[in-house]
Each structure stands twice: as structure tokens, then as C-alpha cells.
């Protein structure tokens, strides 16, 4: 079939792309895009020509930017590897969603520890910002520049596969090319409010998350039976039951018989439900095919800096403070920095598990270094401390006072459907047993987060702060979330 060649600047809707781009030496990339783009965001230097197929529009990026002179001649400044680092040397880790908040920090951390890392990402998270008119507080470089900068700072290469894991053909090629020993799967739409905007976002979230994970499971079965799947789940899968939350399983005696069963799930958004569906699919394939998997039921992540992202400003992580993607403590720090009252939803007794992003990267490393056995479906509750929203507001108010900020708190009508006062006690010992040394929320961390937010406060768009998505008002009409 003949393909028409279009200049890049005329791309309005990029649906799929499959071309392997071999750079001169260290960096290889596969560009594969499955999401309509309003504008072509890739730098013109990267795109030389595009091929558009009738029906299934397909762009082929015919050439990639050669590694810059700067990278070729880079001075290696990475720290020396410890013995545990060198033993990881041969291990290949594919990080799906490696351009996102947790994924980027994890990719750099594992690369720094001596793992061979490949990032797989369709960059759709950047598109969500454009769709919703929101932005990270911190300026973030393109993934290509991030990876080049990492190479120039540390001498370590990260491979890039740009594409959509819902497209099995793309995913298979990435698997066959990289041959991962472990796959860390962050590549999901991860916002509960985003999934509750309208019908199409609810469907997108469940399709993207559930089908993406299914494809990863099939890819492991087909190409890499031994590969360990480390999947990011959420503590939100459990809901807020009036009994203690166990780590994945609960032993129940019923009518005189006893069994250990998956802990009951009570998700409270289409996003959280997508993770529940994933967990069931993963558990089934562990049993049926002998897949080895670890489900990390992660709590709410706060913070932004890690050792690696601090190495250069171009390695900086994203910092979301908006009502759709911003996480609780990060949002409060930005609100305090700009003199906006802290927005507590409803009564503020909502209690959840929290962790520092420096612990996210540590936990993933521990899970990879201590893999599940073939056929084992392991569940770790990945958080370090529990706080209610009111606790967080109090902590930020006190920390703000010390920095001379006058911090107010307001209760806003709760846009979610959730218990606002409830029992909450979740176990989280398995990662500690593997060696996790938590960074607990301290005054100094709060100071540094607040100072970070103050540093960027001129970038804050106040219109992004209030919640705009209501669990009850979701409908079929496509919504443009106004700011
Ligand atoms: O990059 S993310 O996880 O919003």
C-alpha cells in the first residue's frame, strides 16, 4: 500500500508509528504513538519525515537526533558502584511509564544502581496537561533531552521506546529488542479525578490500564517467561474497611472452614477499579501460566527530589499541584507557598498511607532485587506512614509558620464519594522486612518541600488549585475541564 509522505508540521492526529531508530551509537528509540495529538510536540530536529497510512494513520519518524557532541565527549561524573550495584549490572529493567512522576525517578535510580534500563512510554501524560490546561510546577525537559542529559552527567545510557503498550505489536517489538529481566509497570492513567471527568475518560482509563497490563502479561508469557512483573497498584484498591487491612491476603474462617483469600477490594473510582481489575488478571496469570509478579499497592506519594533528579536541572521531576493530578501533601505545600488556603475536602478525616518519592524508588529496587517466585502473586503495601487530610493540613500550617507563612485552611465540599471519618489501619511490613529504610515525614522534609514550592511560586496558576471533578456529576457528555 502506498504511503503518503507528510511534513511533520502538518500532523494533527498521530495514531500509530512503528520504526526503529538506531542512533549512531548508544541510544535507540522506537516511536509509536497511539493518541491523537493536537500539535506535534516532538522537536523538528527529531522528525525528518512522516508516513501516513490510510485508515490506520501511521507516522514513521525516519531519523532520530544524533547524540550531541556534548554527550559524546561527556565527562563521567557518576558515583562509583558498590558491590550490590555491580551485581545488578547485567539485570535489564524495562520501565513502562518511565517519563512520569514515579517512573522517571525510578528509571534514574535503577540506572544509577547499575541496572540496564529501558523506558517505554507513549508520553500521553504530557498530553493530559495540554488537554486540561494544567502544567507541572517545575519545568520538565523532553524525554529525549532528559535521557541525553543523564548520559552526559553519569555516562549511563537509558534506552527509549516511545509508544503505546495497548498496541501489542509495539510492545512485542520492545520486549524482543530489550529482553527485560524485570518489567516495572507504571504506565497507567493514574488519577482518580481524571477517570471521573466524563464517560470517555472513564472508558479510556479502564481500557488503557486493563488492556495495557493484559498485553504486558501476554508479552511476558510469549517472550520472557522468567521476567518478573513489578506492577504499581494502589492502596485505594482496599477502600476503607472497618477492620485492619492486610498485605494482599486475609485468612478467614467461615462455617468452620479456613482459607487464605485475596483481601476484599472496595475501590472508589473508575481509576481505582482499573487497578483492581489488573490485580485479578495478574493473579490469574500467575496461577495459570506461572508468571512471577509483585503488586505494589502504593500509598499517596509526596516530594519531588531524589538523589538522581537533583544531579542536573534538566533531570528535574514533574511536580503536580492541580486538582486532577496533584497529590495531597504536594498540593498543600504549593497552596501554602502562594497564600491560598489549604483545601480540605469535607471533614478531612480521610486517612491514607503516604510515602516519600525517595521511598518509591527504594521499594521498587527492593522488589526487583528480591523477585517473586514463578507462579507467585505477591502483594506489598507500599507506604510508610498514615495521615488524615487534617493531619497534613496541621503539619503544613506549622511548617509554614516557621518560614513566616500565614497558612489558612478551608473545608471545601467534597467532590468525591468517600467516608470522611473512618477507621484505618493498614499493614506495611513486607518491604521493611526486605530492607526498606523509610524517609519518614519530618520537619526538615516539609521545610524543603515548602521552600521548593516557594522557589517556583511565580509559576503557580491559581486557577488549577480548586477541585473541578465531581464523582456525582460525571456523565456521558465530554467535558472540557475549565480552569
Ligand atoms: O507523571 S504522572 O504520574 O502524573
Tab-separated table of C-alpha atoms and ligand atoms in Angstrom:
chain	number	residue	atom	x	y	z
A	1	UNK	CA	0.000	0.000	0.000
A	2	UNK	CA	1.343	3.404	-0.943
A	3	UNK	CA	2.011	5.768	1.908
A	4	UNK	CA	1.842	9.478	1.600
A	5	UNK	CA	4.694	11.479	2.989
A	6	UNK	CA	3.703	14.483	5.051
A	7	UNK	CA	5.863	17.151	6.548
A	8	UNK	CA	5.864	16.853	10.339
A	9	UNK	CA	4.298	20.190	10.986
A	10	UNK	CA	1.074	19.026	9.355
A	11	UNK	CA	0.465	16.187	11.811
A	12	UNK	CA	-2.739	16.688	13.734
A	13	UNK	CA	-3.536	13.191	14.726
A	14	UNK	CA	-0.767	10.701	15.287
A	15	UNK	CA	-2.215	7.251	15.710
A	16	UNK	CA	0.464	4.673	15.360
A	17	UNK	CA	4.052	4.578	14.383
A	18	UNK	CA	6.480	1.778	14.115
A	19	UNK	CA	10.006	2.390	13.149
A	20	UNK	CA	13.175	1.500	14.871
A	21	UNK	CA	15.533	4.342	15.040
A	22	UNK	CA	19.095	3.464	15.571
A	23	UNK	CA	21.185	6.380	16.603
A	24	UNK	CA	24.827	6.428	15.734
A	25	UNK	CA	25.711	4.548	18.867
A	26	UNK	CA	24.260	4.353	22.311
A	27	UNK	CA	20.634	5.406	22.093
A	28	UNK	CA	17.926	3.547	20.246
A	29	UNK	CA	14.314	4.542	20.166
A	30	UNK	CA	11.053	3.279	18.822
A	31	UNK	CA	8.468	5.983	18.181
A	32	UNK	CA	4.966	4.719	18.409
A	33	UNK	CA	2.104	7.000	19.170
A	34	UNK	CA	-1.433	5.940	19.839
A	35	UNK	CA	-3.042	9.112	20.996
A	36	UNK	CA	-4.410	11.972	18.971
A	37	UNK	CA	-2.130	14.940	19.312
A	38	UNK	CA	-3.313	18.482	18.928
A	39	UNK	CA	0.055	19.611	17.812
A	40	UNK	CA	3.198	17.746	17.026
A	41	UNK	CA	5.297	18.189	20.127
A	42	UNK	CA	8.416	16.427	19.022
A	43	UNK	CA	11.249	18.758	18.149
A	44	UNK	CA	11.618	19.258	14.422
A	45	UNK	CA	15.198	18.085	14.582
A	46	UNK	CA	13.922	14.671	15.675
A	47	UNK	CA	11.345	14.360	12.937
A	48	UNK	CA	12.539	14.311	9.391
A	49	UNK	CA	9.593	12.730	7.614
A	50	UNK	CA	6.322	11.060	8.392
A	51	UNK	CA	4.386	8.369	6.612
A	52	UNK	CA	0.637	8.422	6.895
A	53	UNK	CA	-1.300	5.270	6.084
A	54	UNK	CA	-4.907	5.477	5.004
A	55	UNK	CA	-7.310	4.272	7.760
A	56	UNK	CA	-4.694	3.438	10.362
A	57	UNK	CA	-2.712	6.623	10.291
A	58	UNK	CA	0.872	5.855	10.897
A	59	UNK	CA	3.801	8.145	11.229
A	60	UNK	CA	7.294	6.909	10.770
A	61	UNK	CA	9.945	9.091	12.226
A	62	UNK	CA	12.645	8.476	9.717
A	63	UNK	CA	15.571	9.696	11.728
A	64	UNK	CA	16.387	10.449	15.326
A	65	UNK	CA	18.512	13.239	16.597
A	66	UNK	CA	22.102	12.054	16.764
A	67	UNK	CA	23.622	12.092	20.197
A	68	UNK	CA	25.060	15.532	20.671
A	69	UNK	CA	28.742	16.259	20.744
A	70	UNK	CA	28.276	17.125	24.359
A	71	UNK	CA	27.200	13.589	25.120
A	72	UNK	CA	29.949	12.029	23.054
A	73	UNK	CA	32.575	13.956	24.931
A	74	UNK	CA	30.891	13.852	28.311
A	75	UNK	CA	32.869	13.649	31.474
A	76	UNK	CA	31.666	10.803	33.625
A	77	UNK	CA	30.643	12.069	36.990
A	78	UNK	CA	28.528	9.153	38.244
A	79	UNK	CA	29.387	7.804	41.660
A	80	UNK	CA	31.352	4.557	41.865
A	81	UNK	CA	29.267	1.393	42.005
A	82	UNK	CA	29.044	-0.572	45.191
A	83	UNK	CA	29.263	-4.375	45.076
A	84	UNK	CA	25.495	-4.663	45.236
A	85	UNK	CA	25.366	-2.252	42.323
A	86	UNK	CA	27.736	-4.259	40.187
A	87	UNK	CA	25.826	-7.465	40.841
A	88	UNK	CA	22.810	-5.683	39.334
A	89	UNK	CA	24.842	-4.795	36.276
A	90	UNK	CA	23.599	-7.470	33.972
A	91	UNK	CA	19.973	-7.054	35.001
A	92	UNK	CA	17.733	-5.436	32.471
A	93	UNK	CA	14.736	-3.485	33.705
A	94	UNK	CA	12.017	-2.181	31.421
A	95	UNK	CA	10.192	0.752	32.985
A	96	UNK	CA	6.801	1.297	31.425
A	97	UNK	CA	5.668	4.851	32.134
A	98	UNK	CA	9.265	5.916	32.728
A	99	UNK	CA	8.589	9.534	31.745
A	100	UNK	CA	6.073	10.056	34.583
A	101	UNK	CA	6.397	11.241	38.175
A	102	UNK	CA	7.304	7.932	39.832
A	103	UNK	CA	8.599	6.318	36.643
A	104	UNK	CA	11.231	8.946	35.872
A	105	UNK	CA	12.617	8.960	39.416
A	106	UNK	CA	12.719	5.143	39.370
A	107	UNK	CA	14.377	4.915	35.952
A	108	UNK	CA	17.223	7.182	37.076
A	109	UNK	CA	17.594	5.438	40.427
A	110	UNK	CA	17.870	1.973	38.877
A	111	UNK	CA	20.204	3.185	36.149
A	112	UNK	CA	22.392	4.764	38.831
A	113	UNK	CA	22.416	1.454	40.705
A	114	UNK	CA	23.857	-0.349	37.708
A	115	UNK	CA	20.714	-1.816	36.134
A	116	UNK	CA	20.392	-1.632	32.375
A	117	UNK	CA	17.254	0.451	31.919
A	118	UNK	CA	14.818	0.950	29.061
A	119	UNK	CA	11.942	3.416	29.290
A	120	UNK	CA	8.717	2.578	27.473
A	121	UNK	CA	6.272	5.479	27.369
A	122	UNK	CA	3.746	6.970	24.948
A	123	UNK	CA	4.132	10.413	26.570
A	124	UNK	CA	0.367	10.684	26.984
A	125	UNK	CA	0.771	12.163	30.469
A	126	UNK	CA	2.193	15.277	28.821
A	127	UNK	CA	-0.867	15.342	26.538
A	128	UNK	CA	-3.248	15.245	29.526
A	129	UNK	CA	-1.694	18.508	30.713
A	130	UNK	CA	-2.413	20.079	27.342
A	131	UNK	CA	-5.962	18.737	27.283
A	132	UNK	CA	-6.776	20.064	30.739
A	133	UNK	CA	-4.777	23.290	30.580
A	134	UNK	CA	-2.612	22.320	33.541
A	135	UNK	CA	1.113	22.039	33.991
A	136	UNK	CA	3.828	20.771	36.263
A	137	UNK	CA	5.102	23.419	38.673
A	138	UNK	CA	8.625	22.526	37.648
A	139	UNK	CA	9.735	22.861	34.053
A	140	UNK	CA	10.359	19.379	32.649
A	141	UNK	CA	12.557	18.605	29.679
A	142	UNK	CA	11.515	16.371	26.824
A	143	UNK	CA	12.217	12.695	27.463
A	144	UNK	CA	14.888	12.759	24.752
A	145	UNK	CA	16.712	15.627	26.469
A	146	UNK	CA	16.292	14.006	29.870
A	147	UNK	CA	17.946	10.825	28.675
A	148	UNK	CA	20.738	12.712	26.886
A	149	UNK	CA	21.394	14.766	29.993
A	150	UNK	CA	21.510	11.629	32.145
A	151	UNK	CA	24.100	10.190	29.796
A	152	UNK	CA	26.176	13.359	29.870
A	153	UNK	CA	26.058	13.593	33.668
A	154	UNK	CA	26.652	9.935	34.553
A	155	UNK	CA	27.858	8.201	31.399
A	156	UNK	CA	24.949	5.771	31.701
A	157	UNK	CA	22.597	5.044	28.807
A	158	UNK	CA	18.851	4.603	29.046
A	159	UNK	CA	17.100	3.138	26.019
A	160	UNK	CA	13.865	4.701	24.856
A	161	UNK	CA	10.855	3.007	23.321
A	162	UNK	CA	8.232	5.646	22.610
A	163	UNK	CA	4.869	4.002	22.032
A	164	UNK	CA	1.684	2.593	23.438
A	165	UNK	CA	1.621	-0.734	25.254
A	166	UNK	CA	-2.036	-1.160	24.276
A	167	UNK	CA	-0.632	-1.837	20.822
A	168	UNK	CA	0.662	-5.377	21.219
A	169	UNK	CA	2.771	-5.214	18.080
A	170	UNK	CA	4.749	-2.308	19.519
A	171	UNK	CA	5.077	-3.937	22.919
A	172	UNK	CA	6.278	-7.221	21.418
A	173	UNK	CA	8.979	-5.450	19.452
A	174	UNK	CA	10.111	-3.601	22.567
A	175	UNK	CA	10.238	-6.901	24.505
A	176	UNK	CA	12.099	-8.762	21.771
A	177	UNK	CA	14.562	-5.947	21.331
A	178	UNK	CA	15.323	-5.293	25.031
A	179	UNK	CA	14.729	-8.744	26.592
A	180	UNK	CA	13.940	-7.495	30.117
A	181	UNK	CA	14.612	-9.486	33.294
A	182	UNK	CA	12.079	-7.300	35.116
A	183	UNK	CA	9.281	-5.052	33.983
A	184	UNK	CA	8.179	-2.226	36.247
A	185	UNK	CA	4.750	-1.120	35.117
A	186	UNK	CA	3.873	2.490	35.961
A	187	UNK	CA	2.313	3.073	32.544
A	188	UNK	CA	-1.262	3.701	33.592
A	189	UNK	CA	-3.598	6.654	33.774
A	190	UNK	CA	-3.067	7.262	37.490
A	191	UNK	CA	-5.541	9.947	38.512
A	192	UNK	CA	-8.876	9.124	40.153
A	193	UNK	CA	-10.326	12.559	39.276
A	194	UNK	CA	-9.229	12.176	35.635
A	195	UNK	CA	-11.163	8.903	35.425
A	196	UNK	CA	-14.246	10.654	36.835
A	197	UNK	CA	-14.330	13.630	34.425
A	198	UNK	CA	-16.716	12.058	31.920
A	199	UNK	CA	-17.632	8.759	30.284
A	200	UNK	CA	-14.856	8.902	27.719
A	201	UNK	CA	-12.155	9.453	30.389
A	202	UNK	CA	-13.621	6.586	32.469
A	203	UNK	CA	-13.529	4.293	29.437
A	204	UNK	CA	-10.072	5.498	28.428
A	205	UNK	CA	-8.717	4.844	31.927
A	206	UNK	CA	-10.033	1.309	32.150
A	207	UNK	CA	-9.123	0.451	28.565
A	208	UNK	CA	-5.623	1.878	28.817
A	209	UNK	CA	-4.883	0.373	32.211
A	210	UNK	CA	-6.512	-3.034	31.913
A	211	UNK	CA	-5.596	-3.772	28.293
A	212	UNK	CA	-2.089	-2.383	28.757
A	213	UNK	CA	-1.481	-4.716	31.699
A	214	UNK	CA	-3.015	-7.666	29.861
A	215	UNK	CA	-0.647	-7.010	26.972
A	216	UNK	CA	2.317	-6.925	29.349
A	217	UNK	CA	1.219	-10.294	30.771
A	218	UNK	CA	0.941	-11.794	27.293
A	219	UNK	CA	4.329	-10.345	26.310
A	220	UNK	CA	5.945	-11.934	29.369
A	221	UNK	CA	4.321	-15.286	28.592
A	222	UNK	CA	5.320	-15.163	24.955
A	223	UNK	CA	8.805	-13.682	25.041
A	224	UNK	CA	10.204	-13.689	28.557
A	225	UNK	CA	8.706	-16.380	30.828
A	226	UNK	CA	11.255	-15.716	33.565
A	227	UNK	CA	10.668	-11.970	33.608
A	228	UNK	CA	9.411	-10.589	36.938
A	229	UNK	CA	6.487	-8.174	36.715
A	230	UNK	CA	6.528	-5.380	39.286
A	231	UNK	CA	3.180	-3.686	38.907
A	232	UNK	CA	2.109	-0.431	40.513
A	233	UNK	CA	-1.213	-0.993	42.213
A	234	UNK	CA	-2.724	1.280	44.842
A	235	UNK	CA	-3.772	1.132	48.474
A	236	UNK	CA	-7.057	2.522	47.136
A	237	UNK	CA	-7.916	-0.975	45.912
A	238	UNK	CA	-8.817	-1.891	49.515
A	239	UNK	CA	-11.008	1.134	50.249
A	240	UNK	CA	-11.528	1.961	53.908
A	241	UNK	CA	-12.892	-1.179	55.622
A	242	UNK	CA	-13.741	-1.138	59.312
A	243	UNK	CA	-11.101	-3.808	60.005
A	244	UNK	CA	-7.314	-3.873	59.634
A	245	UNK	CA	-6.029	-4.022	56.044
A	246	UNK	CA	-3.621	-6.911	55.439
A	247	UNK	CA	-0.970	-7.116	52.727
A	248	UNK	CA	-2.908	-8.616	49.873
A	249	UNK	CA	-4.417	-11.655	51.607
A	250	UNK	CA	-6.593	-12.371	54.635
A	251	UNK	CA	-7.133	-15.658	56.433
A	252	UNK	CA	-10.828	-16.225	57.075
A	253	UNK	CA	-12.665	-18.939	58.995
A	254	UNK	CA	-16.184	-19.338	57.679
A	255	UNK	CA	-18.660	-22.001	58.790
A	256	UNK	CA	-15.845	-23.936	60.426
A	257	UNK	CA	-13.512	-23.912	57.398
A	258	UNK	CA	-10.426	-21.727	56.964
A	259	UNK	CA	-8.763	-20.300	53.868
A	260	UNK	CA	-6.360	-17.525	52.926
A	261	UNK	CA	-8.041	-15.379	50.310
A	262	UNK	CA	-7.370	-12.152	48.423
A	263	UNK	CA	-8.214	-9.232	50.701
A	264	UNK	CA	-11.614	-7.735	49.709
A	265	UNK	CA	-11.439	-4.823	47.282
A	266	UNK	CA	-13.668	-1.761	47.567
A	267	UNK	CA	-12.369	0.724	45.033
A	268	UNK	CA	-13.921	4.163	44.858
A	269	UNK	CA	-13.287	5.499	41.352
A	270	UNK	CA	-13.036	4.101	37.838
A	271	UNK	CA	-9.278	4.551	38.146
A	272	UNK	CA	-9.057	2.543	41.389
A	273	UNK	CA	-11.300	-0.090	39.844
A	274	UNK	CA	-8.935	-0.408	36.888
A	275	UNK	CA	-6.195	-1.405	39.343
A	276	UNK	CA	-8.490	-3.973	40.946
A	277	UNK	CA	-9.184	-5.485	37.524
A	278	UNK	CA	-5.406	-5.537	36.872
A	279	UNK	CA	-4.757	-7.320	40.154
A	280	UNK	CA	-7.267	-10.022	39.280
A	281	UNK	CA	-5.797	-10.505	35.804
A	282	UNK	CA	-2.276	-10.723	37.202
A	283	UNK	CA	-3.277	-13.170	39.964
A	284	UNK	CA	-4.985	-15.382	37.388
A	285	UNK	CA	-1.983	-15.463	35.040
A	286	UNK	CA	0.390	-16.254	37.886
A	287	UNK	CA	-1.763	-19.291	38.623
A	288	UNK	CA	-2.467	-20.295	35.042
A	289	UNK	CA	0.869	-19.556	33.345
A	290	UNK	CA	3.359	-19.402	36.198
A	291	UNK	CA	4.028	-15.658	35.791
A	292	UNK	CA	6.016	-14.180	38.692
A	293	UNK	CA	4.538	-10.888	39.885
A	294	UNK	CA	4.656	-8.327	42.653
A	295	UNK	CA	1.729	-5.943	43.059
A	296	UNK	CA	2.899	-2.804	44.842
A	297	UNK	CA	-0.148	-1.311	46.490
A	298	UNK	CA	1.279	2.131	46.739
A	299	UNK	CA	0.027	4.890	49.007
A	300	UNK	CA	-0.031	8.596	48.163
A	301	UNK	CA	3.409	9.788	47.051
A	302	UNK	CA	4.805	13.181	48.068
A	303	UNK	CA	8.063	15.003	47.450
A	304	UNK	CA	9.892	15.661	44.240
A	305	UNK	CA	13.645	15.455	44.701
A	306	UNK	CA	15.690	12.273	44.600
A	307	UNK	CA	19.485	11.918	44.559
A	308	UNK	CA	19.416	11.428	40.818
A	309	UNK	CA	16.932	14.117	39.751
A	310	UNK	CA	18.986	16.567	41.813
A	311	UNK	CA	22.078	15.974	39.661
A	312	UNK	CA	21.050	18.481	36.973
A	313	UNK	CA	18.138	20.838	36.394
A	314	UNK	CA	17.272	19.023	33.155
A	315	UNK	CA	16.694	15.864	35.209
A	316	UNK	CA	14.107	17.613	37.385
A	317	UNK	CA	10.923	15.645	38.057
A	318	UNK	CA	7.403	16.908	37.482
A	319	UNK	CA	5.511	18.436	40.438
A	320	UNK	CA	1.731	18.476	40.058
A	321	UNK	CA	-0.358	20.751	42.250
A	322	UNK	CA	-3.630	20.830	40.313
A	323	UNK	CA	-6.900	19.278	41.464
A	324	UNK	CA	-6.656	16.392	38.974
A	325	UNK	CA	-3.076	15.085	39.204
A	326	UNK	CA	-1.677	16.821	42.312
A	327	UNK	CA	-1.220	14.570	45.345
A	328	UNK	CA	-2.366	15.744	48.780
A	329	UNK	CA	0.782	16.918	50.520
A	330	UNK	CA	2.387	18.369	47.373
A	331	UNK	CA	-0.792	20.359	46.707
A	332	UNK	CA	-0.897	21.718	50.251
A	333	UNK	CA	2.729	22.887	50.067
A	334	UNK	CA	2.041	24.834	46.882
A	335	UNK	CA	-1.148	26.291	48.339
A	336	UNK	CA	0.752	27.424	51.440
A	337	UNK	CA	3.541	28.924	49.319
A	338	UNK	CA	1.153	31.158	47.350
A	339	UNK	CA	-1.088	32.111	50.282
A	340	UNK	CA	-4.065	30.025	49.101
A	341	UNK	CA	-5.998	28.363	51.939
A	342	UNK	CA	-5.353	24.633	52.197
A	343	UNK	CA	-8.291	22.861	50.558
A	344	UNK	CA	-9.526	20.113	52.863
A	345	UNK	CA	-12.290	18.096	51.225
A	346	UNK	CA	-15.266	17.747	53.576
A	347	UNK	CA	-14.457	16.809	57.179
A	348	UNK	CA	-10.820	15.955	56.433
A	349	UNK	CA	-10.782	12.701	58.408
A	350	UNK	CA	-9.931	10.742	55.224
A	351	UNK	CA	-6.890	8.692	56.222
A	352	UNK	CA	-4.466	7.068	53.791
A	353	UNK	CA	-0.945	5.642	53.628
A	354	UNK	CA	1.741	8.070	52.398
A	355	UNK	CA	5.348	7.788	51.276
A	356	UNK	CA	8.223	9.949	50.110
A	357	UNK	CA	9.165	9.557	46.430
A	358	UNK	CA	12.658	8.554	47.627
A	359	UNK	CA	10.980	5.509	49.179
A	360	UNK	CA	9.046	4.707	45.998
A	361	UNK	CA	12.334	4.222	44.153
A	362	UNK	CA	13.807	2.222	47.039
A	363	UNK	CA	10.761	-0.067	47.216
A	364	UNK	CA	10.844	-0.826	43.500
A	365	UNK	CA	14.543	-1.609	43.729
A	366	UNK	CA	13.888	-3.985	46.641
A	367	UNK	CA	11.090	-5.728	44.759
A	368	UNK	CA	13.320	-6.253	41.724
A	369	UNK	CA	16.311	-7.420	43.724
A	370	UNK	CA	14.131	-9.973	45.564
A	371	UNK	CA	11.842	-11.287	42.830
A	372	UNK	CA	8.658	-13.276	43.302
A	373	UNK	CA	8.920	-16.993	42.552
A	374	UNK	CA	7.455	-18.437	39.353
A	375	UNK	CA	3.689	-18.617	39.802
A	376	UNK	CA	3.734	-16.369	42.871
A	377	UNK	CA	1.453	-13.332	43.070
A	378	UNK	CA	2.975	-11.239	45.817
A	379	UNK	CA	1.348	-8.125	47.249
A	380	UNK	CA	3.231	-5.435	49.178
A	381	UNK	CA	1.553	-2.441	50.779
A	382	UNK	CA	3.925	0.319	49.722
A	383	UNK	CA	3.647	3.216	52.156
A	384	UNK	CA	5.478	4.267	55.280
A	385	UNK	CA	3.046	6.313	57.413
A	386	UNK	CA	-0.676	7.033	57.741
A	387	UNK	CA	-2.111	10.535	57.891
A	388	UNK	CA	-5.548	12.058	57.695
A	389	UNK	CA	-6.022	15.091	55.468
A	390	UNK	CA	-6.490	17.174	58.641
A	391	UNK	CA	-3.130	15.844	59.961
A	392	UNK	CA	-1.421	17.008	56.754
A	393	UNK	CA	-3.069	20.425	56.931
A	394	UNK	CA	-1.842	20.825	60.527
A	395	UNK	CA	1.706	19.763	59.629
A	396	UNK	CA	1.893	22.171	56.686
A	397	UNK	CA	0.401	25.011	58.758
A	398	UNK	CA	3.058	24.553	61.448
A	399	UNK	CA	5.916	24.172	58.994
A	400	UNK	CA	4.669	27.256	57.115
A	401	UNK	CA	4.623	29.325	60.319
A	402	UNK	CA	8.299	28.623	60.853
A	403	UNK	CA	9.011	30.006	57.403
A	404	UNK	CA	6.904	33.099	58.094
A	405	UNK	CA	3.908	31.970	56.020
A	406	UNK	CA	0.411	32.541	57.290
A	407	UNK	CA	-1.410	29.385	56.357
A	408	UNK	CA	-5.224	29.142	56.476
A	409	UNK	CA	-7.323	26.019	55.950
A	410	UNK	CA	-10.797	25.851	54.418
A	411	UNK	CA	-13.175	22.954	54.070
A	412	UNK	CA	-14.476	22.671	50.521
A	413	UNK	CA	-17.411	20.470	49.506
A	414	UNK	CA	-16.016	17.003	48.935
A	415	UNK	CA	-16.049	16.297	45.175
A	416	UNK	CA	-15.560	12.569	45.873
A	417	UNK	CA	-17.853	9.954	47.324
A	418	UNK	CA	-15.892	8.623	50.288
A	419	UNK	CA	-16.047	8.236	54.065
A	420	UNK	CA	-14.779	11.421	55.717
A	421	UNK	CA	-14.311	9.848	59.143
A	422	UNK	CA	-13.393	6.200	59.404
A	423	UNK	CA	-11.193	3.508	60.904
A	424	UNK	CA	-7.925	2.931	59.032
A	425	UNK	CA	-5.101	0.615	59.944
A	426	UNK	CA	-3.125	-0.959	57.121
A	427	UNK	CA	-0.213	-3.392	57.481
A	428	UNK	CA	3.015	-2.480	55.711
A	429	UNK	CA	5.778	-4.757	56.938
A	430	UNK	CA	6.891	-6.751	53.898
A	431	UNK	CA	9.057	-4.048	52.317
A	432	UNK	CA	10.548	-3.209	55.702
A	433	UNK	CA	11.445	-6.903	56.049
A	434	UNK	CA	13.202	-6.701	52.683
A	435	UNK	CA	15.289	-3.777	53.965
A	436	UNK	CA	13.335	-0.574	53.271
A	437	UNK	CA	14.737	2.306	55.304
A	438	UNK	CA	11.878	4.824	55.226
A	439	UNK	CA	12.257	8.581	54.916
A	440	UNK	CA	9.533	9.499	57.387
A	441	UNK	CA	7.785	12.831	57.028
A	442	UNK	CA	9.890	15.196	59.074
A	443	UNK	CA	10.047	18.906	59.697
A	444	UNK	CA	13.106	19.160	57.508
A	445	UNK	CA	11.395	17.442	54.587
A	446	UNK	CA	8.371	19.711	54.991
A	447	UNK	CA	10.691	22.730	55.088
A	448	UNK	CA	12.427	21.622	51.966
A	449	UNK	CA	9.155	20.881	50.138
A	450	UNK	CA	7.765	24.254	51.153
A	451	UNK	CA	10.949	26.009	50.098
A	452	UNK	CA	10.805	24.144	46.813
A	453	UNK	CA	7.230	25.363	46.273
A	454	UNK	CA	8.236	28.904	47.273
A	455	UNK	CA	11.090	28.844	44.768
A	456	UNK	CA	8.634	28.131	41.941
A	457	UNK	CA	5.687	30.125	43.298
A	458	UNK	CA	5.680	32.610	40.408
A	459	UNK	CA	4.868	29.690	38.120
A	460	UNK	CA	1.733	28.764	40.059
A	461	UNK	CA	-1.536	29.153	38.184
A	462	UNK	CA	-4.115	29.685	40.945
A	463	UNK	CA	-6.898	28.517	38.624
A	464	UNK	CA	-5.551	24.951	38.825
A	465	UNK	CA	-5.881	24.696	42.592
A	466	UNK	CA	-9.565	24.034	43.292
A	467	UNK	CA	-11.104	20.609	42.547
A	468	UNK	CA	-13.231	20.643	39.391
A	469	UNK	CA	-14.272	16.999	39.048
A	470	UNK	CA	-17.297	15.671	40.892
A	471	UNK	CA	-17.911	11.945	41.414
A	472	UNK	CA	-21.660	12.543	41.327
A	473	UNK	CA	-21.823	14.794	38.283
A	474	UNK	CA	-19.936	12.546	35.872
A	475	UNK	CA	-21.974	11.978	32.713
A	476	UNK	CA	-21.721	10.966	29.106
A	477	UNK	CA	-21.152	14.468	27.768
A	478	UNK	CA	-17.497	15.105	27.023
A	479	UNK	CA	-16.215	17.753	29.403
A	480	UNK	CA	-13.522	20.269	28.834
A	481	UNK	CA	-12.346	20.894	32.346
A	482	UNK	CA	-12.152	24.632	32.556
A	483	UNK	CA	-9.540	26.348	34.604
B	1	LIG	O1	3.557	11.536	35.714
B	1	LIG	S1	2.406	11.193	36.414
B	1	LIG	O2	2.416	10.073	37.241
B	1	LIG	O3	1.409	12.120	36.573
